[in-house]
């Protein structure tokens, strides 16, 4: 509390948030000078400590402006102020950082700012067309940091000695580049080069050479912020076909980078919210609705209505697209289910179809993929939270050191300690040796950043998840650590509760591919009554079987057939004429029937994701699911052609079991794919609203990968608004398994809170 006694006061403030490495101290310095205040500011382990002394009204004004005029990358999560006796400071100073092993914020990598862009385009500026231009308000951060505190000698810029002119800027508090750690110029910074298949390297006219290659229809690799992109001309069918064949990626959509918002608007419909995301400093890939006619190749995102678009975010991308004047496919350079590649040698070894590599001589320390976001009801829905947004921190108090390991797909980890919760960037699916190695590296890196040794480790209940195996191994080696195994869908719900700091009971719709259930069944359409310390499974989909286990995930006709087995006799099925039955020979049906009735290699599931796959099969679509989420995206594109409010029949038993049997019978009689898709999505929305209305006193949470179906999500939100139902969905963290680690951490934090009373 501030006491009004004299006209001069001294205030001590502790500030927590993203306040280091983002120009916060010079900003506060200039602000103090503006109001003629004395005192000091310094970085320490928990954030920033600041003292200002001077005229009372000026001090008040200072704190108002401190929050209102923050530098673009800074974010204040919490500020505490305390009035102290006067000290009569003579000046305002920036004091050197207290070297500490812990530090609350690792700044994320940010796109080039408007000031740097203007300089880069100014022929008179010494950084004209400089491909590594940056300042305190923009550029690389996380991807070049070896250890904390964030200083140049602890980044991969340490090998580049600043020239005199850069050093002068770096040390001048009034300069935009004051303490911009990656500061450099043509004289002292990294150099671009082009590397060819035969390992020869050239250093002149690099951008022009790559532009020429792309125009010729080649597939090239380009070193970006957190790894390499594979790039080719997005209007060239032959080039894209070559890329698809080489990557064995039949239909999975590619993201496209355009030189301007105007160019994007020619290809997709963009709302104001979407364009502000595209232009934001984080520069994510935005999933938008395709226009009817397309100037880019059909092969970029076949059979679906959505297209991932984004704008150049580094000076290199800008220089390239300015010259190319044509959109490019820019997809993470990797082998399937492996992490994004960050070293040029690995590109040569693993991706031999790449014709040329645009690279540079500064190491990428941490890989980081592009972030992916969609928009519903003017709010962000994240598919992947990585470059620009992560590492992400929340201000939540935790008495113990907690390490939460996430799930197996869309892996992330979360650390909680003191008053900080930090979420790692998206790691990927832990389906390959190299992705598991990378997962372990991220754990090591984050524990080292914060000098962190966990008291509690939280993992998923699934016994075979790589993250669970790691946790159990860690527990073996560190006996005193407490190990918590948390149910997957409960963790989904908790991740939303963490984002909104909820404690009270909520009704959570946790709809996804699969998660390990308490009864060993693969859950995935669960309605849970959740609070921070417990949950109860109140509704769920009727179990069905995955004929052939894992195989049924790739072959949706198996799932559709098993749904028929649950409703009809074998003879009835054999006499049926429909796309599902006709897919199989009589013998195959008999074998599957035997597997189904005897439960041989046919695990039970309640997964709504698999139900989407089955509907995709009933519509007569492709017999193979090429990528996760494909069935949902294809259903969306059919539903878009058919605006219906009708729903199929379903039932909810007294035991809370939701049955779609009647719906399946109705679908068998329908021949119009657009009607099936539309009515199925309506049915899910209707089911959610019916259950919510039965529990009207509870706020609702929607979570899990199924809600990445934006058509479904939009529908549900609209119905909730009509019915006045209070609901929460994630806005900062991923809707899918990418936020499981956050939910796990939130559980452990609250467990401590409750233990401590
Ligand atoms: Zn800048
Ligand atoms: Zn320089
Ligand atoms: Fe999940």
Short mmCIF file of N, CA, C and O in Angstrom, two decimals, residues 548-603:
data_model
loop_
_atom_site.label_atom_id
_atom_site.label_comp_id
_atom_site.label_asym_id
_atom_site.label_seq_id
_atom_site.Cartn_x
_atom_site.Cartn_y
_atom_site.Cartn_z
N UNK A 548 -8.06 -55.82 -35.20
CA UNK A 548 -6.66 -55.83 -35.60
C UNK A 548 -5.84 -54.77 -34.87
O UNK A 548 -4.71 -54.48 -35.25
N UNK A 549 -6.40 -54.20 -33.81
CA UNK A 549 -5.66 -53.24 -32.98
C UNK A 549 -5.21 -52.01 -33.75
O UNK A 549 -6.00 -51.35 -34.41
N UNK A 550 -3.90 -51.76 -33.71
CA UNK A 550 -3.29 -50.60 -34.36
C UNK A 550 -3.71 -50.44 -35.82
O UNK A 550 -3.89 -49.34 -36.32
N UNK A 551 -3.87 -51.59 -36.49
CA UNK A 551 -4.22 -51.58 -37.92
C UNK A 551 -5.53 -50.84 -38.17
O UNK A 551 -5.72 -50.20 -39.21
N UNK A 552 -6.45 -50.92 -37.21
CA UNK A 552 -7.76 -50.29 -37.38
C UNK A 552 -7.66 -48.76 -37.38
O UNK A 552 -8.54 -48.07 -37.87
N UNK A 553 -6.55 -48.24 -36.84
CA UNK A 553 -6.37 -46.79 -36.82
C UNK A 553 -6.06 -46.29 -38.23
O UNK A 553 -6.49 -45.22 -38.64
N UNK A 554 -5.33 -47.11 -39.00
CA UNK A 554 -4.99 -46.75 -40.37
C UNK A 554 -6.09 -47.16 -41.36
O UNK A 554 -6.22 -46.58 -42.43
N UNK A 555 -6.83 -48.22 -41.01
CA UNK A 555 -7.83 -48.77 -41.94
C UNK A 555 -9.22 -48.62 -41.35
O UNK A 555 -9.72 -49.50 -40.64
N UNK A 556 -9.88 -47.50 -41.65
CA UNK A 556 -11.14 -47.15 -40.97
C UNK A 556 -12.29 -48.12 -41.27
O UNK A 556 -13.24 -48.19 -40.51
N UNK A 557 -12.18 -48.89 -42.37
CA UNK A 557 -13.26 -49.83 -42.71
C UNK A 557 -13.38 -50.94 -41.66
O UNK A 557 -14.44 -51.51 -41.45
N UNK A 558 -12.28 -51.24 -41.01
CA UNK A 558 -12.32 -52.24 -39.94
C UNK A 558 -13.18 -51.74 -38.78
O UNK A 558 -13.92 -52.50 -38.17
N UNK A 559 -13.04 -50.44 -38.48
CA UNK A 559 -13.83 -49.86 -37.37
C UNK A 559 -15.31 -49.86 -37.75
O UNK A 559 -16.18 -50.25 -36.95
N UNK A 560 -15.59 -49.46 -38.99
CA UNK A 560 -16.98 -49.42 -39.45
C UNK A 560 -17.59 -50.82 -39.39
O UNK A 560 -18.73 -50.99 -38.93
N UNK A 561 -16.82 -51.81 -39.79
CA UNK A 561 -17.32 -53.19 -39.78
C UNK A 561 -17.63 -53.64 -38.35
O UNK A 561 -18.66 -54.28 -38.08
N UNK A 562 -16.77 -53.28 -37.42
CA UNK A 562 -17.00 -53.71 -36.03
C UNK A 562 -18.27 -53.05 -35.47
O UNK A 562 -18.98 -53.65 -34.67
N UNK A 563 -18.56 -51.82 -35.92
CA UNK A 563 -19.81 -51.18 -35.48
C UNK A 563 -21.02 -51.96 -36.01
O UNK A 563 -22.03 -52.09 -35.33
N UNK A 564 -20.89 -52.48 -37.24
CA UNK A 564 -21.98 -53.29 -37.80
C UNK A 564 -22.15 -54.59 -37.00
O UNK A 564 -23.25 -55.03 -36.72
N UNK A 565 -21.02 -55.20 -36.62
CA UNK A 565 -21.07 -56.43 -35.82
C UNK A 565 -21.84 -56.22 -34.52
O UNK A 565 -22.46 -57.14 -33.99
N UNK A 566 -21.76 -55.01 -33.98
CA UNK A 566 -22.44 -54.73 -32.71
C UNK A 566 -23.95 -54.62 -32.88
O UNK A 566 -24.70 -54.67 -31.91
N UNK A 567 -24.38 -54.40 -34.14
CA UNK A 567 -25.81 -54.15 -34.36
C UNK A 567 -26.50 -55.34 -35.05
O UNK A 567 -27.61 -55.70 -34.72
N UNK A 568 -25.81 -55.91 -36.04
CA UNK A 568 -26.44 -56.93 -36.89
C UNK A 568 -25.80 -58.30 -36.68
O UNK A 568 -24.65 -58.40 -36.21
N UNK A 569 -26.53 -59.35 -37.12
CA UNK A 569 -25.95 -60.69 -37.08
C UNK A 569 -25.01 -60.84 -38.28
O UNK A 569 -25.07 -60.05 -39.22
N UNK A 570 -24.17 -61.87 -38.23
CA UNK A 570 -23.21 -62.09 -39.32
C UNK A 570 -23.95 -62.30 -40.65
O UNK A 570 -23.56 -61.76 -41.69
N UNK A 571 -25.02 -63.07 -40.61
CA UNK A 571 -25.77 -63.33 -41.84
C UNK A 571 -26.39 -62.06 -42.41
O UNK A 571 -26.39 -61.85 -43.62
N UNK A 572 -26.93 -61.25 -41.51
CA UNK A 572 -27.51 -59.97 -41.98
C UNK A 572 -26.44 -59.14 -42.69
O UNK A 572 -26.67 -58.55 -43.74
N UNK A 573 -25.24 -59.11 -42.10
CA UNK A 573 -24.15 -58.31 -42.68
C UNK A 573 -23.73 -58.87 -44.04
O UNK A 573 -23.55 -58.13 -44.99
N UNK A 574 -23.63 -60.21 -44.11
CA UNK A 574 -23.20 -60.82 -45.37
C UNK A 574 -24.19 -60.57 -46.51
O UNK A 574 -23.81 -60.54 -47.67
N UNK A 575 -25.44 -60.34 -46.17
CA UNK A 575 -26.44 -60.08 -47.22
C UNK A 575 -26.60 -58.59 -47.51
O UNK A 575 -27.38 -58.20 -48.37
N UNK A 576 -25.86 -57.75 -46.78
CA UNK A 576 -25.98 -56.29 -46.97
C UNK A 576 -25.25 -55.82 -48.21
O UNK A 576 -24.26 -56.42 -48.62
N UNK A 577 -25.75 -54.73 -48.77
CA UNK A 577 -25.03 -54.09 -49.87
C UNK A 577 -24.70 -52.67 -49.43
O UNK A 577 -25.55 -51.80 -49.42
N UNK A 578 -23.48 -52.48 -49.03
CA UNK A 578 -23.05 -51.10 -48.74
C UNK A 578 -21.52 -51.02 -48.84
O UNK A 578 -20.84 -52.05 -48.91
N UNK A 579 -21.01 -49.79 -48.86
CA UNK A 579 -19.58 -49.58 -49.13
C UNK A 579 -18.66 -50.28 -48.14
O UNK A 579 -17.56 -50.68 -48.50
N UNK A 580 -19.13 -50.45 -46.92
CA UNK A 580 -18.26 -51.07 -45.91
C UNK A 580 -18.19 -52.58 -46.14
O UNK A 580 -17.10 -53.14 -46.25
N UNK A 581 -19.36 -53.20 -46.25
CA UNK A 581 -19.39 -54.65 -46.42
C UNK A 581 -18.69 -55.06 -47.72
O UNK A 581 -17.93 -56.04 -47.76
N UNK A 582 -18.93 -54.26 -48.77
CA UNK A 582 -18.35 -54.60 -50.07
C UNK A 582 -16.83 -54.46 -50.11
O UNK A 582 -16.17 -54.94 -51.04
N UNK A 583 -16.28 -53.81 -49.11
CA UNK A 583 -14.82 -53.64 -49.05
C UNK A 583 -14.13 -54.97 -48.74
O UNK A 583 -12.94 -55.13 -49.00
N UNK A 584 -14.87 -55.89 -48.12
CA UNK A 584 -14.26 -57.14 -47.66
C UNK A 584 -14.83 -58.35 -48.40
O UNK A 584 -15.98 -58.34 -48.84
N UNK A 585 -14.01 -59.41 -48.48
CA UNK A 585 -14.51 -60.68 -49.03
C UNK A 585 -15.31 -61.38 -47.92
O UNK A 585 -15.20 -61.03 -46.74
N UNK A 586 -16.10 -62.39 -48.32
CA UNK A 586 -16.89 -63.14 -47.35
C UNK A 586 -15.97 -63.74 -46.27
O UNK A 586 -16.26 -63.70 -45.09
N UNK A 587 -14.83 -64.24 -46.76
CA UNK A 587 -13.89 -64.89 -45.85
C UNK A 587 -13.34 -63.88 -44.81
O UNK A 587 -13.21 -64.19 -43.63
N UNK A 588 -13.00 -62.70 -45.31
CA UNK A 588 -12.48 -61.66 -44.40
C UNK A 588 -13.52 -61.32 -43.33
O UNK A 588 -13.19 -61.18 -42.15
N UNK A 589 -14.77 -61.18 -43.77
CA UNK A 589 -15.82 -60.83 -42.81
C UNK A 589 -15.95 -61.93 -41.76
O UNK A 589 -16.05 -61.64 -40.56
N UNK A 590 -15.87 -63.16 -42.21
CA UNK A 590 -15.97 -64.27 -41.24
C UNK A 590 -14.82 -64.25 -40.25
O UNK A 590 -15.00 -64.46 -39.06
N UNK A 591 -13.62 -63.99 -40.76
CA UNK A 591 -12.45 -63.92 -39.87
C UNK A 591 -12.60 -62.77 -38.86
O UNK A 591 -12.39 -62.95 -37.66
N UNK A 592 -12.97 -61.61 -39.38
CA UNK A 592 -13.15 -60.46 -38.48
C UNK A 592 -14.25 -60.72 -37.45
O UNK A 592 -14.15 -60.31 -36.30
N UNK A 593 -15.29 -61.41 -37.92
CA UNK A 593 -16.40 -61.69 -37.01
C UNK A 593 -15.93 -62.58 -35.85
O UNK A 593 -16.27 -62.36 -34.69
N UNK A 594 -15.10 -63.53 -36.22
CA UNK A 594 -14.55 -64.43 -35.21
C UNK A 594 -13.66 -63.63 -34.24
O UNK A 594 -13.77 -63.78 -33.02
N UNK A 595 -12.81 -62.75 -34.79
CA UNK A 595 -11.96 -61.91 -33.94
C UNK A 595 -12.82 -61.07 -32.99
O UNK A 595 -12.53 -60.91 -31.81
N UNK A 596 -13.89 -60.53 -33.56
CA UNK A 596 -14.78 -59.64 -32.81
C UNK A 596 -15.46 -60.39 -31.66
O UNK A 596 -15.45 -59.91 -30.52
N UNK A 597 -16.02 -61.55 -31.97
CA UNK A 597 -16.77 -62.26 -30.93
C UNK A 597 -15.84 -62.86 -29.88
O UNK A 597 -16.17 -62.91 -28.71
N UNK A 598 -14.65 -63.28 -30.30
CA UNK A 598 -13.73 -63.88 -29.33
C UNK A 598 -12.79 -62.85 -28.70
O UNK A 598 -12.00 -63.18 -27.81
N UNK A 599 -12.87 -61.62 -29.19
CA UNK A 599 -12.01 -60.57 -28.63
C UNK A 599 -10.55 -60.77 -28.96
O UNK A 599 -9.67 -60.39 -28.19
N UNK A 600 -10.25 -61.37 -30.13
CA UNK A 600 -8.85 -61.60 -30.51
C UNK A 600 -8.27 -60.36 -31.19
O UNK A 600 -8.81 -59.90 -32.20
N UNK A 601 -7.19 -59.87 -30.65
CA UNK A 601 -6.54 -58.68 -31.19
C UNK A 601 -7.56 -57.60 -31.59
O UNK A 601 -7.48 -57.01 -32.66
N UNK A 602 -8.53 -57.41 -30.72
CA UNK A 602 -9.58 -56.42 -31.00
C UNK A 602 -9.84 -55.60 -29.74
O UNK A 602 -10.86 -55.77 -29.08
N UNK A 603 -8.90 -54.72 -29.40
CA UNK A 603 -9.08 -53.95 -28.16
C UNK A 603 -10.34 -53.08 -28.22
O UNK A 603 -10.73 -52.62 -29.27
#
